Amino acid sequence: MRMNDRSHAVRATAPGVWLVATAAALGLLALLVLVRPMAGNAAPAKATVVSTASTSLGRVLVDSRGHTLYMFGKDKNGKSACTGQCATFWPPLIASGKTHAAAGVKASLLGTTKRTDGRQQVTYKRHPLYTFVKDTKKGQTNGQGVNAFGGVWHPLSPTGAAVVKSAAAGGAGGGYGP
């Protein structure tokens, strides 16, 4: 009988603990239900955005910081030929999360290509995209016409064509690299 008394005492306290645990679980569930819909309406936390901006060369593609995006004349068949020291001066635009096309950019022309290091680089009309270390402010196009690392660099227009500065407007910028 003594065992029965002890078992009864445990059962008497268990409903109180069970009620507290159940109330806590229901409160957490309610909180998750309330917070979850708000998270779905927010912009993606990690995404690569390509947009356009007006520069002295006209309208060009830019990254989320407003820095000009370039194509490399040495790239072939949608694959990057810029690695090592080249990628130090001309950092590739690496896909982070989903790639989004802002106003003025054709989403159908956006894509990715796998780099030799395994990362996904953003492409536009099959041109791998890069920034230039000498472009430190929005709208700069210091890499336009630079002949470096075995090819010429040009900003890209929203149509996916190279933006080439005419000779009448001034010569090409100085080289950066071999």
PDB file of C-alpha atoms in Angstrom:
ATOM      1  CA  MET A   1       0.000   0.000   0.000  1.00  0.00           C
ATOM      2  CA  ARG A   2       2.826   2.256   0.616  1.00  0.00           C
ATOM      3  CA  MET A   3       3.834   1.966  -3.056  1.00  0.00           C
ATOM      4  CA  ASN A   4       0.338   3.009  -3.993  1.00  0.00           C
ATOM      5  CA  ASP A   5       0.581   6.147  -1.865  1.00  0.00           C
ATOM      6  CA  ARG A   6       3.857   7.172  -3.473  1.00  0.00           C
ATOM      7  CA  SER A   7       2.480   6.542  -6.946  1.00  0.00           C
ATOM      8  CA  HIS A   8      -0.573   8.637  -6.081  1.00  0.00           C
ATOM      9  CA  ALA A   9       1.670  11.517  -4.917  1.00  0.00           C
ATOM     10  CA  VAL A  10       3.609  11.437  -8.198  1.00  0.00           C
ATOM     11  CA  ARG A  11       0.375  11.466 -10.179  1.00  0.00           C
ATOM     12  CA  ALA A  12      -0.920  14.377  -8.119  1.00  0.00           C
ATOM     13  CA  THR A  13       2.047  16.591  -9.007  1.00  0.00           C
ATOM     14  CA  ALA A  14       2.337  15.386 -12.629  1.00  0.00           C
ATOM     15  CA  PRO A  15      -0.821  17.175 -13.861  1.00  0.00           C
ATOM     16  CA  GLY A  16       0.567  20.525 -12.661  1.00  0.00           C
ATOM     17  CA  VAL A  17       3.880  19.957 -14.459  1.00  0.00           C
ATOM     18  CA  TRP A  18       2.054  18.655 -17.513  1.00  0.00           C
ATOM     19  CA  LEU A  19      -0.206  21.721 -17.615  1.00  0.00           C
ATOM     20  CA  VAL A  20       2.759  24.101 -17.396  1.00  0.00           C
ATOM     21  CA  ALA A  21       4.645  22.214 -20.143  1.00  0.00           C
ATOM     22  CA  THR A  22       1.551  22.151 -22.372  1.00  0.00           C
ATOM     23  CA  ALA A  23       0.890  25.863 -21.867  1.00  0.00           C
ATOM     24  CA  ALA A  24       4.529  26.665 -22.713  1.00  0.00           C
ATOM     25  CA  ALA A  25       4.396  24.523 -25.862  1.00  0.00           C
ATOM     26  CA  LEU A  26       1.144  26.136 -27.000  1.00  0.00           C
ATOM     27  CA  GLY A  27       2.574  29.598 -26.356  1.00  0.00           C
ATOM     28  CA  LEU A  28       5.642  28.783 -28.449  1.00  0.00           C
ATOM     29  CA  LEU A  29       3.470  27.387 -31.228  1.00  0.00           C
ATOM     30  CA  ALA A  30       1.316  30.544 -31.232  1.00  0.00           C
ATOM     31  CA  LEU A  31       4.434  32.697 -31.406  1.00  0.00           C
ATOM     32  CA  LEU A  32       5.765  30.710 -34.373  1.00  0.00           C
ATOM     33  CA  VAL A  33       2.444  30.989 -36.196  1.00  0.00           C
ATOM     34  CA  LEU A  34       2.356  34.757 -35.670  1.00  0.00           C
ATOM     35  CA  VAL A  35       5.988  35.372 -36.649  1.00  0.00           C
ATOM     36  CA  ARG A  36       6.154  32.965 -39.621  1.00  0.00           C
ATOM     37  CA  PRO A  37       3.812  34.904 -41.964  1.00  0.00           C
ATOM     38  CA  MET A  38       5.740  38.127 -41.396  1.00  0.00           C
ATOM     39  CA  ALA A  39       9.012  36.436 -42.338  1.00  0.00           C
ATOM     40  CA  GLY A  40       7.458  35.245 -45.610  1.00  0.00           C
ATOM     41  CA  ASN A  41       6.671  38.821 -46.674  1.00  0.00           C
ATOM     42  CA  ALA A  42      10.188  40.125 -46.084  1.00  0.00           C
ATOM     43  CA  ALA A  43      12.782  40.398 -48.842  1.00  0.00           C
ATOM     44  CA  PRO A  44      15.154  37.444 -49.058  1.00  0.00           C
ATOM     45  CA  ALA A  45      17.947  37.804 -46.513  1.00  0.00           C
ATOM     46  CA  LYS A  46      20.580  36.589 -48.943  1.00  0.00           C
ATOM     47  CA  ALA A  47      20.169  37.366 -52.605  1.00  0.00           C
ATOM     48  CA  THR A  48      22.308  38.675 -55.423  1.00  0.00           C
ATOM     49  CA  VAL A  49      20.679  41.660 -57.122  1.00  0.00           C
ATOM     50  CA  VAL A  50      21.683  42.950 -60.556  1.00  0.00           C
ATOM     51  CA  SER A  51      20.313  46.340 -61.544  1.00  0.00           C
ATOM     52  CA  THR A  52      21.182  49.235 -63.842  1.00  0.00           C
ATOM     53  CA  ALA A  53      22.600  52.695 -63.302  1.00  0.00           C
ATOM     54  CA  SER A  54      23.382  55.714 -65.414  1.00  0.00           C
ATOM     55  CA  THR A  55      27.117  56.393 -65.888  1.00  0.00           C
ATOM     56  CA  SER A  56      29.269  58.604 -68.097  1.00  0.00           C
ATOM     57  CA  LEU A  57      29.185  55.709 -70.609  1.00  0.00           C
ATOM     58  CA  GLY A  58      25.401  55.396 -70.495  1.00  0.00           C
ATOM     59  CA  ARG A  59      23.239  52.803 -68.736  1.00  0.00           C
ATOM     60  CA  VAL A  60      25.202  49.799 -67.427  1.00  0.00           C
ATOM     61  CA  LEU A  61      24.633  46.805 -65.180  1.00  0.00           C
ATOM     62  CA  VAL A  62      25.572  47.278 -61.514  1.00  0.00           C
ATOM     63  CA  ASP A  63      25.694  45.142 -58.383  1.00  0.00           C
ATOM     64  CA  SER A  64      23.757  45.783 -55.154  1.00  0.00           C
ATOM     65  CA  ARG A  65      26.347  48.417 -54.099  1.00  0.00           C
ATOM     66  CA  GLY A  66      25.885  50.316 -57.378  1.00  0.00           C
ATOM     67  CA  HIS A  67      29.302  49.251 -58.703  1.00  0.00           C
ATOM     68  CA  THR A  68      29.668  48.668 -62.433  1.00  0.00           C
ATOM     69  CA  LEU A  69      29.632  45.079 -63.674  1.00  0.00           C
ATOM     70  CA  TYR A  70      32.118  44.096 -66.372  1.00  0.00           C
ATOM     71  CA  MET A  71      32.623  41.341 -68.924  1.00  0.00           C
ATOM     72  CA  PHE A  72      36.066  39.930 -69.749  1.00  0.00           C
ATOM     73  CA  GLY A  73      37.001  39.500 -73.425  1.00  0.00           C
ATOM     74  CA  LYS A  74      38.963  36.331 -72.649  1.00  0.00           C
ATOM     75  CA  ASP A  75      35.931  34.458 -71.218  1.00  0.00           C
ATOM     76  CA  LYS A  76      34.581  31.822 -73.617  1.00  0.00           C
ATOM     77  CA  ASN A  77      31.380  29.762 -73.739  1.00  0.00           C
ATOM     78  CA  GLY A  78      30.010  31.275 -70.530  1.00  0.00           C
ATOM     79  CA  LYS A  79      33.062  30.173 -68.497  1.00  0.00           C
ATOM     80  CA  SER A  80      35.335  32.492 -66.514  1.00  0.00           C
ATOM     81  CA  ALA A  81      38.977  32.801 -67.572  1.00  0.00           C
ATOM     82  CA  CYS A  82      39.744  35.109 -64.623  1.00  0.00           C
ATOM     83  CA  THR A  83      41.228  33.291 -61.631  1.00  0.00           C
ATOM     84  CA  GLY A  84      44.020  33.872 -59.116  1.00  0.00           C
ATOM     85  CA  GLN A  85      45.583  37.331 -59.352  1.00  0.00           C
ATOM     86  CA  CYS A  86      43.045  38.330 -62.023  1.00  0.00           C
ATOM     87  CA  ALA A  87      40.136  37.668 -59.628  1.00  0.00           C
ATOM     88  CA  THR A  88      41.887  39.841 -57.024  1.00  0.00           C
ATOM     89  CA  PHE A  89      41.700  42.897 -59.295  1.00  0.00           C
ATOM     90  CA  TRP A  90      38.446  41.874 -60.973  1.00  0.00           C
ATOM     91  CA  PRO A  91      36.346  40.184 -58.246  1.00  0.00           C
ATOM     92  CA  PRO A  92      33.699  37.879 -59.732  1.00  0.00           C
ATOM     93  CA  LEU A  93      30.079  38.533 -58.803  1.00  0.00           C
ATOM     94  CA  ILE A  94      29.337  35.415 -56.758  1.00  0.00           C
ATOM     95  CA  ALA A  95      25.743  34.229 -56.474  1.00  0.00           C
ATOM     96  CA  SER A  96      24.502  34.445 -52.905  1.00  0.00           C
ATOM     97  CA  GLY A  97      21.087  32.884 -52.617  1.00  0.00           C
ATOM     98  CA  LYS A  98      18.743  33.513 -55.501  1.00  0.00           C
ATOM     99  CA  THR A  99      19.763  35.977 -58.222  1.00  0.00           C
ATOM    100  CA  HIS A 100      17.244  38.801 -58.748  1.00  0.00           C
ATOM    101  CA  ALA A 101      16.828  41.152 -61.703  1.00  0.00           C
ATOM    102  CA  ALA A 102      15.927  44.712 -60.680  1.00  0.00           C
ATOM    103  CA  ALA A 103      14.090  47.147 -62.960  1.00  0.00           C
ATOM    104  CA  GLY A 104      15.795  47.470 -66.337  1.00  0.00           C
ATOM    105  CA  VAL A 105      17.465  44.038 -66.138  1.00  0.00           C
ATOM    106  CA  LYS A 106      16.077  41.072 -68.086  1.00  0.00           C
ATOM    107  CA  ALA A 107      15.711  38.150 -65.679  1.00  0.00           C
ATOM    108  CA  SER A 108      15.847  35.744 -68.643  1.00  0.00           C
ATOM    109  CA  LEU A 109      19.444  36.873 -69.343  1.00  0.00           C
ATOM    110  CA  LEU A 110      20.648  36.172 -65.780  1.00  0.00           C
ATOM    111  CA  GLY A 111      22.322  32.876 -64.996  1.00  0.00           C
ATOM    112  CA  THR A 112      25.304  31.349 -63.244  1.00  0.00           C
ATOM    113  CA  THR A 113      28.445  29.461 -64.151  1.00  0.00           C
ATOM    114  CA  LYS A 114      30.561  27.248 -61.941  1.00  0.00           C
ATOM    115  CA  ARG A 115      34.031  28.649 -61.224  1.00  0.00           C
ATOM    116  CA  THR A 116      37.129  26.488 -60.808  1.00  0.00           C
ATOM    117  CA  ASP A 117      36.829  26.972 -57.018  1.00  0.00           C
ATOM    118  CA  GLY A 118      33.289  25.554 -57.092  1.00  0.00           C
ATOM    119  CA  ARG A 119      31.451  28.831 -56.410  1.00  0.00           C
ATOM    120  CA  GLN A 120      28.624  30.003 -58.673  1.00  0.00           C
ATOM    121  CA  GLN A 121      29.386  33.224 -60.581  1.00  0.00           C
ATOM    122  CA  VAL A 122      26.522  35.346 -61.908  1.00  0.00           C
ATOM    123  CA  THR A 123      26.316  35.662 -65.697  1.00  0.00           C
ATOM    124  CA  TYR A 124      24.363  37.970 -67.974  1.00  0.00           C
ATOM    125  CA  LYS A 125      23.692  36.808 -71.526  1.00  0.00           C
ATOM    126  CA  ARG A 126      26.286  34.090 -70.738  1.00  0.00           C
ATOM    127  CA  HIS A 127      28.972  36.678 -69.828  1.00  0.00           C
ATOM    128  CA  PRO A 128      30.450  36.036 -66.357  1.00  0.00           C
ATOM    129  CA  LEU A 129      30.169  39.278 -64.340  1.00  0.00           C
ATOM    130  CA  TYR A 130      32.944  41.057 -62.414  1.00  0.00           C
ATOM    131  CA  THR A 131      33.503  44.276 -60.500  1.00  0.00           C
ATOM    132  CA  PHE A 132      36.765  46.284 -60.591  1.00  0.00           C
ATOM    133  CA  VAL A 133      38.817  47.222 -57.522  1.00  0.00           C
ATOM    134  CA  LYS A 134      39.414  50.758 -58.827  1.00  0.00           C
ATOM    135  CA  ASP A 135      35.657  51.419 -58.906  1.00  0.00           C
ATOM    136  CA  THR A 136      35.246  52.536 -55.308  1.00  0.00           C
ATOM    137  CA  LYS A 137      32.065  54.605 -55.746  1.00  0.00           C
ATOM    138  CA  LYS A 138      28.708  54.135 -57.415  1.00  0.00           C
ATOM    139  CA  GLY A 139      28.674  54.868 -61.135  1.00  0.00           C
ATOM    140  CA  GLN A 140      32.429  54.667 -61.711  1.00  0.00           C
ATOM    141  CA  THR A 141      33.612  52.882 -64.876  1.00  0.00           C
ATOM    142  CA  ASN A 142      37.392  52.908 -64.369  1.00  0.00           C
ATOM    143  CA  GLY A 143      37.703  49.416 -65.833  1.00  0.00           C
ATOM    144  CA  GLN A 144      36.210  50.301 -69.211  1.00  0.00           C
ATOM    145  CA  GLY A 145      38.583  49.349 -72.026  1.00  0.00           C
ATOM    146  CA  VAL A 146      41.328  48.096 -69.694  1.00  0.00           C
ATOM    147  CA  ASN A 147      43.497  45.437 -71.353  1.00  0.00           C
ATOM    148  CA  ALA A 148      44.623  43.136 -68.534  1.00  0.00           C
ATOM    149  CA  PHE A 149      45.137  39.432 -67.891  1.00  0.00           C
ATOM    150  CA  GLY A 150      44.964  38.596 -71.583  1.00  0.00           C
ATOM    151  CA  GLY A 151      41.750  40.350 -72.507  1.00  0.00           C
ATOM    152  CA  VAL A 152      39.857  43.637 -72.606  1.00  0.00           C
ATOM    153  CA  TRP A 153      37.260  44.560 -69.977  1.00  0.00           C
ATOM    154  CA  HIS A 154      33.983  46.350 -70.730  1.00  0.00           C
ATOM    155  CA  PRO A 155      30.872  47.248 -68.733  1.00  0.00           C
ATOM    156  CA  LEU A 156      27.696  45.502 -69.875  1.00  0.00           C
ATOM    157  CA  SER A 157      24.575  47.255 -71.108  1.00  0.00           C
ATOM    158  CA  PRO A 158      21.089  46.036 -70.110  1.00  0.00           C
ATOM    159  CA  THR A 159      20.938  44.239 -73.486  1.00  0.00           C
ATOM    160  CA  GLY A 160      24.040  42.216 -72.576  1.00  0.00           C
ATOM    161  CA  ALA A 161      26.334  44.001 -75.036  1.00  0.00           C
ATOM    162  CA  ALA A 162      29.741  45.458 -74.194  1.00  0.00           C
ATOM    163  CA  VAL A 163      29.690  49.207 -73.589  1.00  0.00           C
ATOM    164  CA  VAL A 164      32.620  50.567 -75.551  1.00  0.00           C
ATOM    165  CA  LYS A 165      33.815  54.138 -75.133  1.00  0.00           C
ATOM    166  CA  SER A 166      34.361  55.794 -78.501  1.00  0.00           C
ATOM    167  CA  ALA A 167      37.883  57.032 -79.349  1.00  0.00           C
ATOM    168  CA  ALA A 168      36.502  60.567 -79.676  1.00  0.00           C
ATOM    169  CA  ALA A 169      35.420  60.469 -76.038  1.00  0.00           C
ATOM    170  CA  GLY A 170      38.918  59.672 -74.845  1.00  0.00           C
ATOM    171  CA  GLY A 171      41.279  56.711 -74.690  1.00  0.00           C
ATOM    172  CA  ALA A 172      40.968  53.550 -72.690  1.00  0.00           C
ATOM    173  CA  GLY A 173      41.904  53.488 -69.020  1.00  0.00           C
ATOM    174  CA  GLY A 174      45.259  52.291 -67.773  1.00  0.00           C
ATOM    175  CA  GLY A 175      45.941  48.587 -67.501  1.00  0.00           C
ATOM    176  CA  TYR A 176      45.780  46.597 -64.309  1.00  0.00           C
ATOM    177  CA  GLY A 177      47.797  43.444 -64.515  1.00  0.00           C
ATOM    178  CA  PRO A 178      49.895  41.779 -67.243  1.00  0.00           C
TER     179      PRO A 178
END
